[in-house]
């Protein structure tokens, strides 16, 4: 028995010595990198500026994660536009991607900011898209093909909310321009849906918002004085263009009624508001 124990100890010592002589095992293949969306089945993001008309830009965060070893050094990865999946234009609809992005040392995840713009008036009528993909670098591979592609679809298009029907007597028939002016003047899109049994609790606040909207329509000139981020620019014929100073391309016409001398906004259907 004593000899057996000595033999086992000798074998163990030889094994340890052998391990010490061998070079450290190195993982010599690039780690993979992929898009780490919460819903792994969908990498499409849909966004609208419609409910924040004062915003001229916003940031979409793209979650990126490595599948491999976390190292104590910065590593680099790249995002590229997929032309066949993109209708957005750099500079007009989004800020162009950087040449590369950093996966920081001791980290396996990062969120890449993609800046999108609310400049194009056409976005009130249609949606633009930005398709993108991770591409391989010397630091990372992208062989996880099903999770390296993504898409952002965005617009500035408004749609009639369910609650509008219940407030038609105060707001009139729906138009997108009217809806936009309501958002601008009240700062809310949260009006009560009167089919809700508890909606009556929100009526005082709803009436307050309607009063704000009505006051704005009655005297947009005074409203602009209190909200200098907006302006009214007089035209040669005495009408005015109303717009956010940061986005002068997106105007709403304020037309003078020659008979009464009063002013009315004109919606996308050519109707007075």
Coordinates of N, CA and C in Angstrom, one line a residue, residues 66-237:
X66 N -20.1 40.6 -27.2 CA -19.2 39.6 -27.8 C -19.6 38.2 -27.3
X67 N -19.2 37.2 -28.2 CA -19.3 35.8 -27.8 C -17.9 35.3 -27.8
X68 N -17.3 35.3 -26.6 CA -15.9 34.8 -26.5 C -15.3 35.3 -25.2
X69 N -14.1 35.6 -25.3 CA -13.3 35.9 -24.0 C -13.2 37.4 -23.9
X70 N -13.5 37.9 -22.6 CA -13.3 39.3 -22.3 C -11.8 39.5 -22.0
X71 N -11.2 40.5 -22.7 CA -9.8 40.8 -22.6 C -9.5 42.1 -21.8
X72 N -8.3 42.2 -21.3 CA -7.9 43.4 -20.6 C -7.3 44.5 -21.6
X73 N -8.0 44.6 -22.7 CA -7.5 45.6 -23.7 C -8.7 46.0 -24.6
X74 N -8.6 47.3 -25.1 CA -9.6 47.7 -26.0 C -9.6 46.9 -27.3
X75 N -10.7 46.7 -27.8 CA -10.8 46.0 -29.2 C -11.8 46.8 -30.0
X76 N -11.7 46.6 -31.3 CA -12.5 47.4 -32.3 C -13.4 46.6 -33.1
X77 N -14.6 47.2 -33.4 CA -15.5 46.5 -34.3 C -16.1 47.6 -35.2
X78 N -16.8 47.2 -36.2 CA -17.4 48.1 -37.2 C -18.8 47.8 -37.5
X79 N -19.6 48.9 -37.8 CA -20.9 48.9 -38.3 C -20.9 49.5 -39.7
X80 N -21.7 48.9 -40.6 CA -21.7 49.4 -42.0 C -23.2 49.4 -42.4
X81 N -23.5 50.4 -43.3 CA -24.9 50.5 -43.8 C -25.1 49.4 -44.8
X82 N -26.3 48.8 -44.8 CA -26.7 47.9 -45.8 C -27.5 48.7 -46.8
X83 N -26.9 48.9 -48.0 CA -27.6 49.8 -49.0 C -28.9 49.3 -49.4
X84 N -29.1 48.0 -49.6 CA -30.3 47.4 -50.1 C -31.4 47.5 -49.1
X85 N -31.1 47.8 -47.8 CA -32.2 47.9 -46.8 C -32.3 49.3 -46.3
X86 N -31.7 50.3 -47.0 CA -31.7 51.7 -46.5 C -32.2 52.7 -47.5
X87 N -33.1 53.6 -47.0 CA -33.6 54.7 -47.8 C -33.2 56.0 -47.2
X88 N -32.7 56.0 -46.0 CA -32.3 57.2 -45.3 C -30.9 57.7 -45.9
X89 N -30.8 59.0 -45.8 CA -29.6 59.6 -46.3 C -28.7 60.2 -45.2
X90 N -27.4 59.9 -45.2 CA -26.5 60.5 -44.1 C -26.5 62.0 -44.2
X91 N -26.5 62.6 -43.0 CA -26.6 64.1 -43.0 C -28.0 64.6 -42.9
X92 N -28.9 64.0 -43.7 CA -30.3 64.5 -43.7 C -31.1 63.7 -42.7
X93 N -30.9 62.4 -42.7 CA -31.7 61.5 -41.8 C -31.0 60.9 -40.6
X94 N -29.7 60.8 -40.8 CA -28.9 60.2 -39.7 C -27.4 60.7 -39.8
X95 N -26.8 60.6 -38.7 CA -25.3 60.9 -38.6 C -24.6 59.6 -39.1
X96 N -23.7 59.8 -40.0 CA -22.9 58.7 -40.6 C -22.2 57.9 -39.5
X97 N -22.1 56.6 -39.7 CA -21.4 55.8 -38.8 C -19.9 56.2 -38.7
X98 N -19.3 55.9 -37.5 CA -17.9 56.2 -37.4 C -17.1 55.0 -38.1
X99 N -15.8 55.3 -38.3 CA -15.0 54.3 -39.0 C -14.9 53.0 -38.2
X100 N -14.9 53.1 -36.9 CA -14.9 51.9 -36.0 C -15.4 52.3 -34.6
X101 N -15.7 51.3 -33.8 CA -16.2 51.6 -32.4 C -15.4 50.7 -31.5
X102 N -15.3 51.1 -30.2 CA -14.4 50.5 -29.3 C -15.2 49.6 -28.3
X103 N -14.8 48.3 -28.2 CA -15.3 47.5 -27.2 C -14.2 47.6 -26.0
X104 N -14.6 48.3 -24.9 CA -13.6 48.7 -23.9 C -13.0 47.4 -23.3
X105 N -11.8 47.6 -22.8 CA -11.1 46.5 -22.0 C -12.0 46.1 -20.8
X106 N -11.9 44.8 -20.5 CA -12.7 44.2 -19.4 C -14.2 44.3 -19.6
X107 N -14.6 44.4 -20.9 CA -16.1 44.6 -21.1 C -16.4 43.6 -22.3
X108 N -17.7 43.1 -22.2 CA -18.2 42.3 -23.2 C -19.4 42.8 -23.9
X109 N -19.9 44.0 -23.4 CA -21.1 44.6 -24.0 C -20.9 46.1 -24.2
X110 N -21.6 46.7 -25.1 CA -21.6 48.1 -25.3 C -22.8 48.5 -26.1
X111 N -23.3 49.8 -25.9 CA -24.4 50.3 -26.7 C -23.9 51.4 -27.6
X112 N -24.1 51.2 -28.9 CA -23.6 52.1 -29.9 C -24.7 53.2 -30.2
X113 N -24.4 54.4 -30.0 CA -25.4 55.5 -30.3 C -25.5 55.8 -31.8
X114 N -26.7 55.6 -32.3 CA -27.0 56.0 -33.7 C -27.9 57.2 -33.6
X115 N -27.4 58.4 -34.2 CA -28.2 59.6 -34.1 C -29.0 59.8 -35.4
X116 N -30.3 59.9 -35.2 CA -31.2 60.1 -36.3 C -31.8 61.6 -36.2
X117 N -32.2 62.1 -37.4 CA -32.6 63.5 -37.5 C -34.0 63.7 -37.9
X118 N -34.6 64.7 -37.4 CA -36.0 65.1 -37.7 C -35.9 66.4 -38.6
X119 N -35.3 66.3 -39.7 CA -35.2 67.5 -40.6 C -36.0 67.4 -41.8
X120 N -36.3 66.3 -42.3 CA -36.9 66.1 -43.7 C -38.4 66.2 -43.6
X121 N -39.0 67.2 -44.3 CA -40.5 67.3 -44.3 C -41.2 66.1 -44.8
X122 N -40.5 65.4 -45.7 CA -41.1 64.2 -46.3 C -41.4 63.1 -45.3
X123 N -40.7 63.2 -44.2 CA -41.0 62.2 -43.1 C -42.4 62.3 -42.5
X124 N -43.1 63.4 -42.8 CA -44.4 63.5 -42.3 C -45.4 62.6 -43.2
X125 N -44.9 62.2 -44.3 CA -45.7 61.4 -45.2 C -45.2 60.0 -45.4
X126 N -43.9 59.8 -45.1 CA -43.4 58.5 -45.4 C -42.3 58.1 -44.3
X127 N -42.0 56.8 -44.3 CA -41.0 56.3 -43.3 C -39.7 56.1 -44.1
X128 N -38.6 56.4 -43.4 CA -37.3 56.1 -44.0 C -36.7 54.9 -43.1
X129 N -35.7 54.2 -43.7 CA -35.1 53.1 -43.1 C -33.6 53.1 -43.1
X130 N -33.0 52.6 -42.1 CA -31.5 52.5 -42.0 C -31.2 51.1 -41.7
X131 N -30.7 50.3 -42.7 CA -30.3 49.0 -42.4 C -28.8 49.0 -42.1
X132 N -28.3 48.1 -41.2 CA -26.9 48.1 -40.8 C -26.5 46.7 -40.5
X133 N -25.2 46.5 -40.5 CA -24.7 45.2 -40.1 C -23.3 45.3 -39.5
X134 N -22.9 44.4 -38.7 CA -21.6 44.3 -38.1 C -20.7 43.7 -39.2
X135 N -19.5 44.1 -39.3 CA -18.6 43.5 -40.3 C -17.3 43.1 -39.6
X136 N -16.6 42.1 -40.1 CA -15.4 41.6 -39.4 C -14.3 42.6 -39.3
X137 N -13.5 42.5 -38.2 CA -12.3 43.2 -38.1 C -11.2 42.2 -37.6
X138 N -10.0 42.7 -37.4 CA -8.9 41.9 -36.9 C -9.2 41.4 -35.5
X139 N -10.1 42.1 -34.8 CA -10.4 41.8 -33.4 C -11.6 40.9 -33.3
X140 N -12.6 41.0 -34.2 CA -13.8 40.3 -34.1 C -14.3 39.6 -35.4
X141 N -14.9 38.5 -35.3 CA -15.5 37.8 -36.4 C -17.0 38.0 -36.3
X142 N -17.8 37.8 -37.4 CA -19.2 38.0 -37.3 C -19.9 36.8 -38.0
X143 N -19.5 35.6 -37.6 CA -20.1 34.4 -38.2 C -21.4 34.0 -37.7
X144 N -21.9 34.8 -36.6 CA -23.3 34.5 -36.1 C -24.2 35.3 -37.0
X145 N -24.4 34.8 -38.2 CA -25.1 35.6 -39.3 C -26.5 36.0 -39.0
X146 N -27.2 35.3 -38.1 CA -28.6 35.7 -37.9 C -28.7 36.8 -36.9
X147 N -27.7 37.2 -36.3 CA -27.8 38.3 -35.3 C -26.7 39.4 -35.5
X148 N -26.4 39.6 -36.8 CA -25.4 40.7 -37.1 C -26.1 41.8 -38.0
X149 N -27.4 41.6 -38.3 CA -28.1 42.6 -39.1 C -29.2 43.3 -38.3
X150 N -29.4 44.6 -38.5 CA -30.4 45.3 -37.8 C -31.0 46.4 -38.8
X151 N -32.1 47.0 -38.3 CA -32.8 48.0 -39.1 C -33.5 49.0 -38.2
X152 N -33.4 50.3 -38.5 CA -34.1 51.3 -37.8 C -35.1 51.9 -38.9
X153 N -36.4 51.9 -38.6 CA -37.4 52.6 -39.4 C -37.9 53.8 -38.6
X154 N -37.9 55.0 -39.2 CA -38.4 56.1 -38.5 C -39.1 57.1 -39.4
X155 N -39.9 57.9 -38.8 CA -40.7 58.9 -39.5 C -41.1 60.0 -38.6
X156 N -41.9 60.9 -39.1 CA -42.5 62.0 -38.3 C -44.0 62.0 -38.6
X157 N -44.5 60.9 -38.9 CA -45.9 60.7 -39.3 C -46.9 60.5 -38.1
X158 N -47.9 61.3 -38.0 CA -48.9 61.2 -37.0 C -50.1 60.4 -37.5
X159 N -50.7 59.6 -36.6 CA -51.9 58.9 -37.0 C -53.0 59.3 -35.9
X160 N -54.2 59.2 -36.3 CA -55.3 59.6 -35.4 C -55.4 58.7 -34.2
X161 N -55.2 59.3 -33.0 CA -55.3 58.4 -31.8 C -56.8 58.1 -31.5
X162 N -57.0 57.0 -30.8 CA -58.3 56.6 -30.4 C -59.1 57.6 -29.7
X163 N -58.5 58.4 -28.9 CA -59.2 59.4 -28.0 C -59.7 60.5 -28.8
X164 N -59.2 60.8 -30.0 CA -59.7 62.0 -30.8 C -61.2 62.0 -31.0
X165 N -61.7 60.9 -31.3 CA -63.2 60.8 -31.6 C -64.0 61.3 -30.5
X166 N -63.6 61.1 -29.3 CA -64.4 61.5 -28.1 C -64.3 63.0 -27.9
X167 N -63.3 63.7 -28.5 CA -63.1 65.2 -28.3 C -63.3 66.0 -29.6
X168 N -64.0 65.4 -30.6 CA -64.2 66.0 -31.8 C -65.0 67.3 -31.7
X169 N -65.9 67.4 -30.7 CA -66.7 68.6 -30.5 C -65.8 69.8 -30.2
X170 N -64.7 69.5 -29.5 CA -63.7 70.6 -29.1 C -62.6 70.8 -30.1
X171 N -62.2 69.7 -30.7 CA -61.0 69.7 -31.6 C -61.3 69.7 -33.1
X172 N -62.5 69.3 -33.4 CA -62.9 69.3 -34.8 C -62.5 67.9 -35.5
X173 N -62.8 67.8 -36.7 CA -62.4 66.5 -37.4 C -60.9 66.4 -37.5
X174 N -60.4 65.2 -37.6 CA -59.0 65.0 -37.5 C -58.2 65.4 -38.7
X175 N -57.0 66.0 -38.5 CA -56.0 66.2 -39.6 C -54.7 66.1 -38.9
X176 N -53.6 65.7 -39.6 CA -52.3 65.5 -39.0 C -51.8 66.9 -38.5
X177 N -52.0 67.9 -39.3 CA -51.5 69.2 -39.0 C -52.2 69.7 -37.7
X178 N -53.5 69.5 -37.5 CA -54.2 69.8 -36.3 C -53.6 69.1 -35.1
X179 N -53.4 67.8 -35.3 CA -52.8 67.0 -34.3 C -51.4 67.5 -33.9
X180 N -50.6 67.9 -34.9 CA -49.3 68.4 -34.6 C -49.4 69.7 -33.8
X181 N -50.3 70.6 -34.1 CA -50.4 71.8 -33.4 C -50.9 71.6 -32.0
X182 N -51.7 70.6 -31.8 CA -52.2 70.2 -30.5 C -51.0 69.8 -29.6
X183 N -50.2 68.9 -30.2 CA -49.0 68.5 -29.5 C -48.1 69.6 -29.1
X184 N -47.9 70.5 -30.1 CA -47.0 71.7 -29.8 C -47.5 72.6 -28.7
X185 N -48.8 72.8 -28.8 CA -49.3 73.8 -27.8 C -49.6 73.3 -26.4
X186 N -49.8 72.0 -26.3 CA -50.1 71.3 -25.0 C -49.0 70.5 -24.4
X187 N -48.2 70.0 -25.3 CA -47.1 69.1 -24.8 C -47.6 67.7 -24.4
X188 N -48.8 67.3 -24.8 CA -49.3 66.0 -24.4 C -50.0 65.3 -25.6
X189 N -50.0 64.0 -25.6 CA -50.9 63.2 -26.5 C -51.7 62.3 -25.6
X190 N -51.8 62.6 -24.4 CA -52.5 61.7 -23.4 C -53.8 62.3 -23.0
X191 N -54.8 62.2 -23.9 CA -56.1 62.6 -23.6 C -56.9 61.4 -23.3
X192 N -57.9 61.6 -22.4 CA -58.7 60.4 -22.0 C -59.6 59.8 -23.0
X193 N -59.6 58.5 -23.1 CA -60.5 57.7 -24.0 C -61.7 57.5 -23.1
X194 N -62.8 58.1 -23.6 CA -64.0 58.1 -22.7 C -64.7 56.7 -22.7
X195 N -64.2 55.7 -23.4 CA -64.7 54.4 -23.2 C -64.2 53.7 -21.9
X196 N -63.2 54.3 -21.3 CA -62.6 53.9 -20.1 C -63.5 54.3 -18.9
X197 N -64.0 53.4 -18.1 CA -64.9 53.8 -17.0 C -64.3 54.8 -16.0
X198 N -63.0 54.9 -15.9 CA -62.4 55.9 -15.0 C -62.0 57.2 -15.7
X199 N -62.4 57.3 -17.0 CA -61.9 58.5 -17.8 C -62.4 59.8 -17.2
X200 N -63.5 59.8 -16.5 CA -64.1 61.0 -16.0 C -63.1 61.7 -15.1
X201 N -62.2 61.0 -14.4 CA -61.3 61.5 -13.5 C -60.2 62.4 -14.2
X202 N -60.1 62.2 -15.5 CA -59.1 63.0 -16.3 C -59.7 64.1 -17.0
X203 N -61.0 64.3 -16.9 CA -61.7 65.4 -17.7 C -61.1 66.8 -17.4
X204 N -61.0 67.1 -16.1 CA -60.4 68.5 -15.8 C -59.1 68.8 -16.5
X205 N -58.2 67.8 -16.5 CA -56.9 68.0 -17.1 C -57.1 68.1 -18.6
X206 N -58.0 67.3 -19.2 CA -58.3 67.3 -20.6 C -58.8 68.7 -21.1
X207 N -59.7 69.2 -20.3 CA -60.3 70.5 -20.6 C -59.2 71.6 -20.5
X208 N -58.3 71.5 -19.6 CA -57.1 72.4 -19.5 C -56.3 72.4 -20.8
X209 N -56.0 71.2 -21.3 CA -55.2 71.1 -22.5 C -56.0 71.7 -23.7
X210 N -57.3 71.4 -23.8 CA -58.1 72.0 -24.8 C -58.1 73.5 -24.8
X211 N -58.1 74.1 -23.6 CA -58.0 75.5 -23.4 C -56.7 76.1 -23.9
X212 N -55.6 75.3 -23.6 CA -54.3 75.7 -24.1 C -54.3 75.8 -25.6
X213 N -54.8 74.7 -26.2 CA -54.8 74.6 -27.7 C -55.7 75.7 -28.3
X214 N -56.8 76.0 -27.7 CA -57.7 77.0 -28.2 C -57.1 78.4 -28.1
X215 N -56.4 78.7 -27.0 CA -55.7 80.0 -26.8 C -54.6 80.1 -27.9
X216 N -53.9 79.1 -28.2 CA -52.8 79.1 -29.2 C -53.4 79.4 -30.5
X217 N -54.5 78.8 -30.9 CA -55.1 79.0 -32.2 C -55.6 80.5 -32.3
X218 N -56.1 81.0 -31.2 CA -56.7 82.3 -31.2 C -55.6 83.4 -31.3
X219 N -54.5 83.1 -30.8 CA -53.4 84.2 -30.8 C -52.0 83.5 -30.9
X220 N -51.7 83.0 -32.0 CA -50.4 82.3 -32.2 C -49.2 83.3 -32.0
X221 N -49.4 84.6 -32.3 CA -48.4 85.6 -32.2 C -47.9 85.7 -30.7
X222 N -48.9 85.8 -29.8 CA -48.5 85.9 -28.4 C -47.9 84.6 -27.9
X223 N -48.4 83.5 -28.4 CA -47.8 82.2 -28.0 C -46.3 82.1 -28.4
X224 N -46.0 82.6 -29.6 CA -44.6 82.5 -30.1 C -43.7 83.4 -29.2
X225 N -44.2 84.6 -28.8 CA -43.4 85.4 -27.9 C -43.0 84.7 -26.6
X226 N -43.9 83.8 -26.2 CA -43.6 83.1 -24.9 C -42.8 81.8 -25.2
X227 N -42.7 81.4 -26.5 CA -42.0 80.2 -26.8 C -41.0 80.5 -28.0
X228 N -39.9 81.2 -27.6 CA -39.0 81.7 -28.6 C -38.3 80.6 -29.5
X229 N -38.4 79.4 -29.1 CA -37.9 78.3 -30.0 C -38.7 78.2 -31.3
X230 N -39.9 78.8 -31.3 CA -40.7 78.8 -32.5 C -40.7 80.2 -33.1
X231 N -41.1 80.3 -34.4 CA -41.2 81.7 -35.0 C -42.3 81.7 -36.0
X232 N -42.7 83.0 -36.3 CA -43.7 83.2 -37.4 C -43.0 84.2 -38.3
X233 N -42.8 83.8 -39.6 CA -42.1 84.6 -40.6 C -43.1 85.1 -41.6
X234 N -43.2 86.4 -41.7 CA -44.2 87.0 -42.6 C -43.8 86.8 -44.1
X235 N -44.8 86.4 -44.9 CA -44.6 86.3 -46.3 C -45.0 87.6 -47.0
X236 N -44.7 87.7 -48.3 CA -45.0 88.9 -49.1 C -46.5 89.2 -49.1
X237 N -47.3 88.1 -49.1 CA -48.7 88.4 -49.2 C -49.4 88.6 -47.9

